Amino acid sequence: CNLLFVFTGRTLMKMGNELRCQCISTHSKFIHPKSIQDVKLTPSGPHCKNVEIIATLKDGREVCLDPTAPWVQLIVKALMAK
C-alpha cells in the first residue's frame, strides 16, 4: 500500500552549530513508521525552548514532528524502551 504524504514540517539548515531551534514548524499528521529511518530527540535547553523531534525519512527528507501528537509520543516511547 503506497501512501502519499504532504509534509509541512521544516528544518533549518545546519550552520556549523546548533545554538538555536532546528525546527521552524512541525508536522502532526501520521507518518507510517516504515517510512521513518531515524528519529532524533533534542530536549529543550538554552539553545531552544522547545523539545524537538526530527525524523529522517527513508527518502532522506528530514521532518520536524509535533511532540504533542499522540502517534509521535508512542514512537518516542518505543524508542526510549529499546
XYZ file of C-alpha atoms in Angstrom:
82
model
C 0.000 0.000 0.000
C 1.600 3.253 -1.100
C 0.631 6.361 0.808
C 1.211 9.944 -0.242
C 2.040 12.466 2.450
C 2.257 16.237 2.273
C 4.941 17.409 4.668
C 4.726 20.785 6.348
C 7.492 20.209 8.891
C 10.683 22.025 8.043
C 14.182 22.022 9.459
C 16.674 24.858 9.313
C 19.933 24.260 7.524
C 22.686 23.414 9.966
C 25.148 26.269 10.005
C 28.049 24.534 11.748
C 26.480 24.945 15.174
C 23.207 24.054 16.797
C 22.772 27.015 19.124
C 19.192 27.682 18.034
C 15.993 25.806 17.282
C 16.289 23.476 14.296
C 12.529 23.261 13.614
C 10.652 26.236 12.204
C 7.379 24.285 12.010
C 6.178 20.815 12.959
C 4.230 18.034 11.284
C 1.463 16.354 13.276
C -0.230 14.111 10.690
C 0.588 10.412 10.923
C 3.657 9.109 9.113
C 3.887 5.329 8.880
C 6.825 4.065 10.967
C 8.064 2.037 7.979
C 8.754 5.376 6.233
C 10.978 6.571 9.094
C 14.669 5.692 9.039
C 15.824 7.556 12.160
C 14.472 9.834 14.900
C 16.484 12.455 16.776
C 15.109 13.844 20.040
C 16.547 17.130 21.285
C 15.351 18.252 24.736
C 14.632 21.907 25.414
C 17.557 23.922 26.697
C 19.430 27.201 26.295
C 19.618 26.645 22.524
C 15.828 26.275 22.115
C 12.830 26.389 24.460
C 11.072 23.612 22.520
C 11.533 19.855 22.603
C 12.446 18.981 19.020
C 11.836 15.620 17.369
C 13.331 15.311 13.900
C 12.544 12.237 11.819
C 14.748 11.276 8.895
C 12.631 9.523 6.298
C 13.882 6.690 4.120
C 13.931 9.055 1.127
C 16.375 11.314 3.011
C 13.996 14.133 3.933
C 14.003 15.483 7.481
C 10.664 16.265 9.109
C 10.105 18.028 12.418
C 7.426 16.140 14.318
C 4.930 17.653 16.744
C 5.948 16.340 20.188
C 2.338 16.692 21.421
C 0.869 14.418 18.711
C -0.173 11.079 20.274
C 1.417 8.970 17.495
C 4.718 10.849 17.915
C 4.648 10.223 21.661
C 4.165 6.484 21.001
C 7.171 6.398 18.670
C 9.344 8.240 21.200
C 8.193 5.910 23.991
C 9.006 2.845 21.857
C 12.459 4.213 21.015
C 13.211 5.014 24.655
C 12.277 1.434 25.631
C 14.943 -0.004 23.290
